Amino acid sequence: MKTNGNGAKLGFEEKLWMAADKLRGQMDAAEYKHVVLGLVFLKYISDSFIEKYDALKREEYADPEDQEEYLAENVFWVPQEARWSFLQAQAKSTQIGTLIDQAMDKIEKSNQRLKGVLPKNYNRPSLDQTRLGELIDLISTIGLGDAESRSQDILGRVYEYFLGRFAEKDGKLGGEFYTPQSIVKLLVEMIEPFEGRVFDPCCGSGGMFVQAVRFVRAHATGNGNSSRSVQAKVSIYGQESNHTTWKLALMNLAIRGIEGNIQYGDSFTDNKNRDLRADFIIANPPFNAEDWGFSKVKEDVRWKYGTPPQGGERKQKDGSVIKVDGGNANYAWIQHFVHHLAPHGTAGFVMANGSMSSNSSGEGEIRKNLVNADLVDCIIAMPGQLFYGTQIPVCLWFLAKSKTADAKRGYRNRQGETLFIDARKMGTLVDRTHRELSDEDIGEITRIYHAWRGETKDGDYQDKLGFSKACTIQEVAEHDYVLTPGRYTGAEEIEDDDIPFEERMTGLSSKLNQQMQQSRELDEAIGRNLEVLGYGG
């Protein structure tokens, strides 16, 4: 049986994907994703409902058709025409798409938490009804919502596996909204969100929240901790600007019984969590975005450490339009995270490599101000090929609003220090274009960080040549506030892979022409010397 980089066995998930992908036909992966995941969600809640329904039938005075019986157990109520058995019986019908849409509508009306969330366009002309019926038959072979399946997190495995595979199909855009599980796990293990408010202002499909709750469950005392007991420890807050992805996040949390305040809207121009100060921020923002709404928020209170570079286009006097140089949202996101941190809050997020060294459009000055404010706790250089659909290597930033000693969390006083970790050589290629971090990789990185923070369970911290180095603000200042770990750990300098292809090629061509000119000049000089020595023609 195949195993991925995090040790999860892939069996039926892969078979389900291969079969479902064959049914996709000419439909775009971004569209088909919602078709499949909507049905997977429907099968899950129907399985959970039927299990409770059968249990109530065995009770002498219970009414299995009493909706209140299910709400009390945090089980979604599924009307008769929306139950999977009913739909499966109609799978060969030419009206199956209409029946599914009606089922989704009935479920939403019966469960306020799902209102406006479920997909309801299965009767569209572009969706072959025969193939849709075949997909229903295929999903019918997998138990998703019964107790045994829930104990093995069958649905979670299918959901995460499908999201990852759809990200591959979607290409670059899909890779940006879906964060590979190994990166999510590393972020969560680093910041350790044991208790408090967890915030992701660009939450995508909600993977950060799922992993955060999974972390709390894994470290909770005793076994059998319910979702509600975990939810008592952490409060979930999020925002997502893509409407269909926002729905996906709500479904992703709902299938795991995770309650959260997930808002729809753009975090920069329509900040729905304006007054929130989070204990933990975990995010993978759409970095390098050029047109991020600067004109609407250019005087915003969030830009305490410097105004982020404006992106987009600018109209000239002659009517022509030019692209504004250097504009991207990287330092808007970073300052957005800082703004929303509680006094002792910690943030961990993915960022483009250019954020560590760029000096364009004032970014260097903002980075300098962040370092001098003693906010930068740790920077990790990551290997390439971690994301689906893009080869751009990334780094991880970790910010701490306070670095003073914290007895409750077991942190030492690390004021004026920043830890640099170079993890570029870590990870294993799982196919020709995709790399994953193993649990061992994640464990080594987190142990170094936790030991540096002073957590005794991880031993004493020591610098490791080529891998980790603890530096003072003064040392960072001596390097002009560039944060690439290779500068400090003694490893090879990291190449700036965020330089646009055209610009990089122009530079290489210029360098090549320069070398060719030097070669010609050298040949001419040698020729002249040979003539002087009497060897000339």
XYZ file of C-alpha atoms in Angstrom:
537
model
C 0.000 0.000 0.000
C 1.293 3.438 -0.958
C 2.407 5.797 1.796
C 2.736 9.559 1.573
C 5.356 11.736 3.262
C 3.332 12.022 6.463
C 2.805 8.312 6.865
C -0.865 8.252 5.872
C -1.752 5.064 3.995
C -3.433 5.640 0.678
C -5.680 2.859 -0.509
C -9.310 3.500 -1.280
C -8.677 7.281 -1.470
C -6.437 6.811 -4.483
C -8.817 4.334 -6.121
C -11.719 6.717 -5.558
C -9.759 9.573 -7.072
C -8.709 7.576 -10.140
C -12.277 6.440 -10.752
C -13.769 9.881 -10.126
C -11.180 11.568 -12.324
C -12.160 9.338 -15.230
C -15.727 10.563 -14.821
C -14.594 14.163 -15.003
C -14.712 14.300 -18.800
C -14.168 17.801 -20.120
C -15.170 19.606 -16.911
C -12.583 21.916 -15.386
C -11.032 20.603 -12.170
C -11.937 23.774 -10.273
C -15.603 23.169 -11.137
C -15.558 19.409 -10.682
C -14.023 19.743 -7.226
C -17.275 21.111 -5.831
C -19.307 18.397 -7.552
C -17.322 15.611 -5.881
C -16.790 17.187 -2.467
C -20.451 18.182 -2.263
C -21.460 14.542 -2.769
C -18.827 13.333 -0.301
C -20.230 15.765 2.266
C -23.789 14.604 1.555
C -22.789 10.939 1.980
C -21.082 11.753 5.276
C -23.982 13.518 6.940
C -26.397 10.872 5.631
C -24.263 8.056 7.111
C -24.102 9.871 10.468
C -27.840 10.456 10.405
C -28.718 6.829 9.555
C -26.512 5.510 12.356
C -28.351 7.692 14.864
C -31.678 6.878 13.188
C -31.123 3.117 13.618
C -30.094 3.609 17.249
C -33.297 5.542 17.972
C -35.385 2.810 16.334
C -34.018 0.367 18.884
C -35.064 2.600 21.790
C -38.552 1.909 23.101
C -39.818 5.473 23.492
C -37.650 7.304 20.985
C -38.939 8.744 17.721
C -36.349 8.425 14.920
C -38.198 11.116 12.920
C -37.959 13.679 15.742
C -35.471 16.308 14.566
C -34.646 17.391 18.129
C -33.142 13.946 18.847
C -30.401 14.654 16.303
C -29.687 18.267 17.193
C -29.016 17.218 20.781
C -26.264 14.880 19.542
C -24.778 17.421 17.099
C -25.927 15.275 14.165
C -27.284 17.017 11.066
C -30.944 16.301 10.329
C -31.398 14.748 6.871
C -34.926 14.809 5.353
C -36.142 11.595 3.739
C -35.674 12.786 0.131
C -32.098 13.841 0.931
C -30.901 10.559 2.419
C -28.211 8.753 0.481
C -30.232 5.569 0.074
C -32.977 7.540 -1.691
C -30.522 9.227 -4.062
C -28.626 6.033 -4.773
C -31.884 4.348 -5.747
C -32.396 7.141 -8.303
C -28.778 7.189 -9.545
C -29.759 5.957 -13.039
C -32.483 8.579 -13.418
C -31.986 11.367 -15.949
C -33.254 13.706 -13.212
C -30.601 12.751 -10.659
C -29.040 16.231 -10.791
C -32.355 17.866 -9.948
C -32.899 15.407 -7.088
C -29.471 16.196 -5.625
C -30.108 19.948 -5.848
C -33.417 19.458 -4.055
C -31.711 17.315 -1.412
C -29.085 19.988 -0.752
C -31.804 22.624 -0.462
C -33.822 20.530 2.013
C -30.730 19.901 4.176
C -29.921 23.625 4.295
C -33.485 24.472 5.321
C -33.344 21.863 8.098
C -29.918 22.872 9.423
C -29.380 26.585 9.985
C -25.608 26.113 10.238
C -25.480 24.958 6.600
C -27.659 27.729 5.150
C -26.194 29.019 1.894
C -23.217 26.642 2.094
C -23.994 23.523 0.038
C -23.546 23.351 -3.758
C -26.839 23.255 -5.659
C -26.012 23.142 -9.369
C -25.948 19.423 -10.139
C -28.531 19.832 -12.909
C -26.312 22.077 -15.023
C -26.044 21.245 -18.752
C -22.269 20.741 -18.518
C -22.628 17.900 -15.995
C -23.355 14.559 -17.648
C -26.198 13.004 -15.632
C -25.163 9.445 -16.467
C -21.648 10.054 -15.143
C -23.106 11.792 -12.110
C -25.091 8.631 -11.354
C -21.940 6.531 -11.739
C -20.156 8.826 -9.281
C -22.954 8.310 -6.747
C -22.604 4.540 -7.101
C -18.858 4.877 -6.596
C -19.126 6.987 -3.435
C -21.755 4.572 -2.130
C -19.061 1.926 -1.687
C -17.328 3.933 1.053
C -18.559 4.370 4.605
C -17.947 7.953 5.711
C -20.081 9.020 8.648
C -20.639 5.955 10.816
C -18.804 5.579 14.138
C -16.096 3.271 12.788
C -15.379 5.547 9.827
C -15.298 8.617 12.063
C -12.816 6.929 14.408
C -10.484 6.410 11.447
C -11.252 9.892 10.080
C -12.187 8.303 6.748
C -13.926 11.446 5.548
C -11.024 13.651 6.578
C -8.618 11.465 4.626
C -10.816 11.528 1.523
C -11.389 15.264 1.828
C -7.730 16.179 2.278
C -6.605 13.756 -0.414
C -9.139 15.101 -2.893
C -8.294 18.721 -2.087
C -4.632 17.971 -2.732
C -5.321 16.185 -6.005
C -7.669 18.919 -7.163
C -4.953 21.446 -6.346
C -2.663 19.559 -8.737
C -5.345 19.713 -11.424
C -6.115 23.374 -10.781
C -2.515 24.395 -11.351
C -1.033 27.496 -9.791
C -4.230 29.036 -8.443
C -5.283 25.775 -6.817
C -1.832 25.375 -5.299
C -2.113 28.787 -3.711
C -5.386 28.169 -1.915
C -4.517 24.637 -0.849
C -1.625 24.361 1.591
C 0.010 20.898 1.593
C -0.541 19.001 4.819
C 3.135 18.782 5.749
C 3.417 22.597 5.754
C 0.194 23.001 7.730
C 1.399 20.452 10.269
C 4.767 22.180 10.622
C 3.154 25.590 11.210
C 0.813 24.205 13.863
C 3.477 22.115 15.614
C 5.752 25.165 15.738
C 3.314 27.591 17.381
C 1.514 25.000 19.565
C -2.040 26.429 19.779
C -2.981 24.620 22.988
C -5.564 27.152 24.093
C -6.930 30.496 22.926
C -8.142 32.281 19.794
C -6.877 30.850 16.508
C -7.174 33.151 13.483
C -6.586 32.720 9.753
C -7.606 35.824 7.756
C -7.153 34.034 4.406
C -8.361 30.612 5.473
C -8.971 28.950 2.082
C -10.610 25.574 2.636
C -9.943 25.688 6.405
C -7.001 23.285 6.600
C -5.185 25.346 9.251
C -8.169 25.091 11.596
C -8.534 21.357 11.078
C -4.874 20.779 11.936
C -5.039 23.130 14.945
C -7.973 21.212 16.436
C -6.240 17.933 15.592
C -3.173 19.194 17.494
C -5.232 20.065 20.576
C -6.950 16.678 20.521
C -3.617 14.866 20.220
C -2.185 16.718 23.223
C -5.321 16.730 25.388
C -5.197 14.674 28.582
C -6.804 11.257 28.235
C -8.561 9.694 25.272
C -11.944 10.202 23.739
C -11.933 13.984 23.838
C -15.003 15.225 22.008
C -15.067 18.072 19.523
C -16.907 20.142 22.101
C -14.239 19.643 24.760
C -11.604 20.678 22.231
C -13.673 23.676 21.176
C -13.707 24.787 24.806
C -9.919 25.164 24.537
C -9.704 26.967 21.168
C -11.917 29.511 19.422
C -11.781 29.570 15.626
C -11.903 32.803 13.604
C -11.368 33.122 9.880
C -12.077 35.058 6.712
C -11.963 34.060 3.045
C -12.359 36.284 -0.028
C -13.356 33.581 -2.537
C -17.035 32.737 -2.107
C -16.894 29.111 -3.302
C -13.759 28.459 -1.232
C -15.471 30.042 1.789
C -18.284 27.497 1.394
C -15.694 24.736 1.122
C -14.174 25.861 4.441
C -17.547 25.786 6.189
C -18.175 22.274 4.875
C -14.675 21.156 5.851
C -15.242 22.299 9.448
C -18.804 20.991 9.593
C -17.819 17.433 8.714
C -15.458 17.419 11.685
C -17.863 19.030 14.130
C -15.648 22.125 14.413
C -17.471 25.351 15.200
C -15.931 28.549 13.941
C -16.654 32.159 13.075
C -15.723 32.099 9.372
C -16.539 35.330 7.540
C -16.746 35.990 3.812
C -14.913 38.998 2.410
C -11.528 40.537 1.625
C -9.323 40.870 4.720
C -7.708 44.121 3.546
C -10.679 46.121 2.286
C -13.486 44.463 4.286
C -11.878 43.347 7.544
C -14.670 41.463 9.335
C -12.485 40.842 12.409
C -11.360 44.420 12.978
C -11.319 44.184 16.773
C -9.972 40.629 17.067
C -6.663 40.111 18.837
C -5.683 36.478 18.377
C -3.428 34.295 20.486
C -2.386 32.349 17.387
C -2.391 33.271 13.720
C -1.730 30.562 11.128
C -1.953 31.427 7.441
C -0.861 30.916 3.866
C -1.755 34.253 2.272
C -1.829 34.821 -1.517
C 1.679 36.282 -1.526
C 3.103 38.461 -4.316
C -0.422 39.687 -5.167
C -0.012 42.981 -7.028
C -3.498 44.486 -7.030
C -4.523 43.993 -3.399
C -6.717 47.065 -2.790
C -4.096 49.569 -1.652
C -6.087 52.627 -2.750
C -8.903 51.742 -0.327
C -6.689 51.298 2.744
C -3.587 53.425 2.098
C -3.986 55.338 5.394
C -4.945 52.270 7.428
C -3.912 51.915 11.068
C -2.447 48.491 10.276
C 0.527 50.003 8.419
C 2.323 50.896 11.652
C 5.737 49.814 10.374
C 5.491 51.334 6.899
C 3.076 51.685 3.991
C 3.033 48.511 1.865
C 3.906 48.936 -1.818
C 1.022 49.755 -4.095
C 0.319 47.276 -6.886
C -1.836 47.116 -9.969
C -1.815 49.444 -12.976
C -1.458 53.186 -13.522
C -2.858 55.244 -16.390
C -0.462 57.625 -18.104
C -1.325 61.088 -19.472
C -1.400 59.716 -23.014
C -4.010 57.145 -21.963
C -1.673 54.157 -21.935
C -1.637 51.820 -18.931
C 1.558 50.632 -17.244
C 2.104 48.096 -14.474
C 3.318 49.587 -11.191
C 6.752 48.228 -10.304
C 7.327 46.401 -7.048
C 3.734 46.226 -5.900
C 2.725 43.172 -3.905
C 0.772 42.360 -0.760
C 3.545 40.589 1.166
C 4.165 43.305 3.734
C 0.498 44.204 3.866
C -0.194 40.639 5.006
C 2.680 40.634 7.489
C 1.489 43.862 9.108
C -2.109 42.605 9.021
C -0.969 39.629 11.100
C 0.946 41.840 13.546
C -2.090 44.091 13.979
C -4.322 41.163 14.937
C -1.942 39.570 17.463
C -2.800 39.631 21.164
C -0.122 41.055 23.557
C 1.446 37.587 23.922
C 0.307 36.242 20.550
C 2.307 34.187 18.044
C 1.923 34.049 14.267
C 3.239 31.468 11.813
C 2.686 31.886 8.087
C 3.938 31.075 4.601
C 5.580 33.855 2.617
C 7.426 34.304 -0.675
C 11.220 34.104 -0.451
C 11.511 37.666 -1.701
C 10.031 38.902 1.565
C 13.286 38.020 3.333
C 15.470 40.322 1.242
C 13.462 42.655 -1.006
C 14.231 46.376 -0.757
C 11.865 47.572 -3.486
C 9.100 50.099 -2.790
C 10.035 50.502 0.869
C 9.808 46.807 1.783
C 13.333 46.829 3.206
C 12.434 49.682 5.539
C 9.305 47.874 6.768
C 11.349 44.724 7.411
C 13.932 46.795 9.306
C 11.190 48.296 11.488
C 9.718 44.854 12.227
C 13.130 43.512 13.273
C 13.923 46.547 15.424
C 10.507 46.209 17.080
C 11.671 42.694 18.085
C 8.717 41.005 16.394
C 10.567 38.476 14.219
C 10.931 35.285 16.250
C 12.034 32.737 13.638
C 12.583 32.471 9.881
C 12.731 29.128 8.053
C 13.992 28.704 4.487
C 11.993 25.881 2.912
C 12.867 23.513 0.041
C 11.323 24.015 -3.384
C 8.543 21.948 -4.976
C 6.354 21.856 -1.867
C 3.310 23.395 -3.506
C 1.080 21.999 -6.215
C 1.284 23.819 -9.523
C 4.156 26.196 -8.690
C 7.900 25.670 -8.251
C 8.435 28.898 -6.297
C 10.214 28.081 -3.014
C 8.807 29.713 0.091
C 9.850 30.591 3.603
C 8.020 30.490 6.919
C 7.836 33.508 9.198
C 7.121 33.301 12.915
C 6.296 36.493 14.778
C 5.983 36.969 18.542
C 4.299 40.029 20.028
C 6.296 39.453 23.219
C 9.564 37.574 23.744
C 9.711 37.997 27.508
C 9.828 34.929 29.757
C 6.495 33.125 29.963
C 6.316 30.595 32.805
C 2.914 29.266 31.727
C 4.166 28.337 28.265
C 7.669 27.490 29.420
C 9.420 30.155 27.323
C 12.670 31.810 28.369
C 13.406 35.502 27.847
C 14.588 35.744 24.226
C 14.270 39.484 23.741
C 16.500 40.859 21.012
C 17.005 37.418 19.410
C 15.848 35.751 16.211
C 16.296 32.107 15.225
C 17.204 31.222 11.632
C 16.658 27.701 10.259
C 17.774 26.543 6.813
C 15.585 23.572 5.856
C 16.164 23.769 2.093
C 17.729 20.304 1.950
C 14.857 18.637 3.785
C 11.887 16.806 2.321
C 11.495 13.895 -0.066
C 10.317 13.882 -3.662
C 7.069 11.908 -3.829
C 6.854 12.381 -7.587
C 8.770 14.222 -10.292
C 7.534 17.684 -9.294
C 6.307 17.456 -5.708
C 8.213 17.289 -2.421
C 6.888 16.614 1.088
C 8.315 17.017 4.569
C 8.322 13.820 6.613
C 7.256 13.649 10.249
C 10.967 13.303 11.072
C 11.727 16.551 9.203
C 8.918 18.341 11.017
C 10.075 16.930 14.342
C 13.666 18.112 13.855
C 12.626 21.644 12.920
C 10.146 22.027 15.759
C 12.517 20.566 18.344
C 15.174 23.159 17.453
C 12.654 26.004 17.706
C 11.105 24.833 20.952
C 14.513 24.229 22.523
C 15.554 27.757 21.517
C 12.392 29.159 23.111
C 13.446 27.420 26.331
C 10.956 24.571 26.491
C 12.829 22.039 28.639
C 11.164 18.991 27.070
C 13.166 19.738 23.930
C 16.546 19.992 25.660
C 19.090 22.787 25.494
C 19.466 24.753 22.288
C 22.756 24.807 20.382
C 23.505 26.336 16.990
C 23.934 23.765 14.240
C 26.258 24.772 11.396
C 24.406 24.890 8.103
C 21.023 24.399 9.765
C 20.244 26.781 12.629
C 21.656 29.961 14.172
C 20.364 32.249 16.906
C 21.234 35.889 16.170
C 20.869 39.248 17.864
C 19.160 42.251 16.299
C 22.603 43.821 15.947
C 23.837 40.871 13.865
C 20.775 41.144 11.623
C 21.377 44.892 11.268
C 24.952 44.189 10.147
C 23.433 42.197 7.278
C 21.228 45.161 6.304
C 18.186 43.407 7.815
C 18.175 40.659 5.205
C 16.535 37.592 6.755
C 17.657 34.737 4.490
C 18.793 31.990 6.935
C 21.760 30.984 4.735
C 23.463 34.248 5.624
C 23.536 33.292 9.277
C 23.699 29.487 9.415
C 26.742 29.237 7.139
C 24.828 27.481 4.337
C 24.913 28.381 0.673
C 23.178 31.628 -0.189
C 19.607 31.170 -1.338
C 18.804 32.184 -4.900
C 16.028 34.771 -5.175
C 13.489 32.726 -7.099
C 10.936 35.518 -6.887
C 12.737 37.531 -9.609
C 10.437 37.536 -12.676
C 11.519 35.154 -15.442
C 11.977 37.919 -18.029
C 14.096 39.986 -15.644
C 16.216 36.968 -14.721
C 16.777 36.037 -18.373
C 17.707 39.632 -19.229
C 20.261 39.587 -16.436
C 21.682 36.242 -17.553
C 21.894 37.408 -21.176
C 23.662 40.580 -20.103
C 26.117 38.581 -18.011
C 26.733 36.152 -20.882
C 27.356 38.998 -23.352
C 29.738 40.573 -20.873
C 31.656 37.303 -20.504
C 31.792 36.840 -24.309
C 33.111 40.382 -24.720
C 35.758 39.722 -22.072
C 36.687 36.498 -23.898
C 37.055 38.361 -27.227
C 39.191 41.029 -25.577
C 41.369 38.323 -24.020
C 41.780 36.587 -27.413
C 42.780 39.906 -29.026
C 45.291 40.602 -26.237
C 46.808 37.128 -26.625
C 47.012 37.666 -30.396
C 48.861 40.958 -29.978
C 51.298 39.373 -27.538
C 51.955 36.525 -29.934
C 52.722 39.007 -32.703
C 55.186 40.825 -30.469
C 56.897 37.491 -29.776
C 57.138 36.760 -33.483
C 54.356 34.197 -33.716
C 51.987 36.404 -35.657
C 50.650 35.431 -39.043
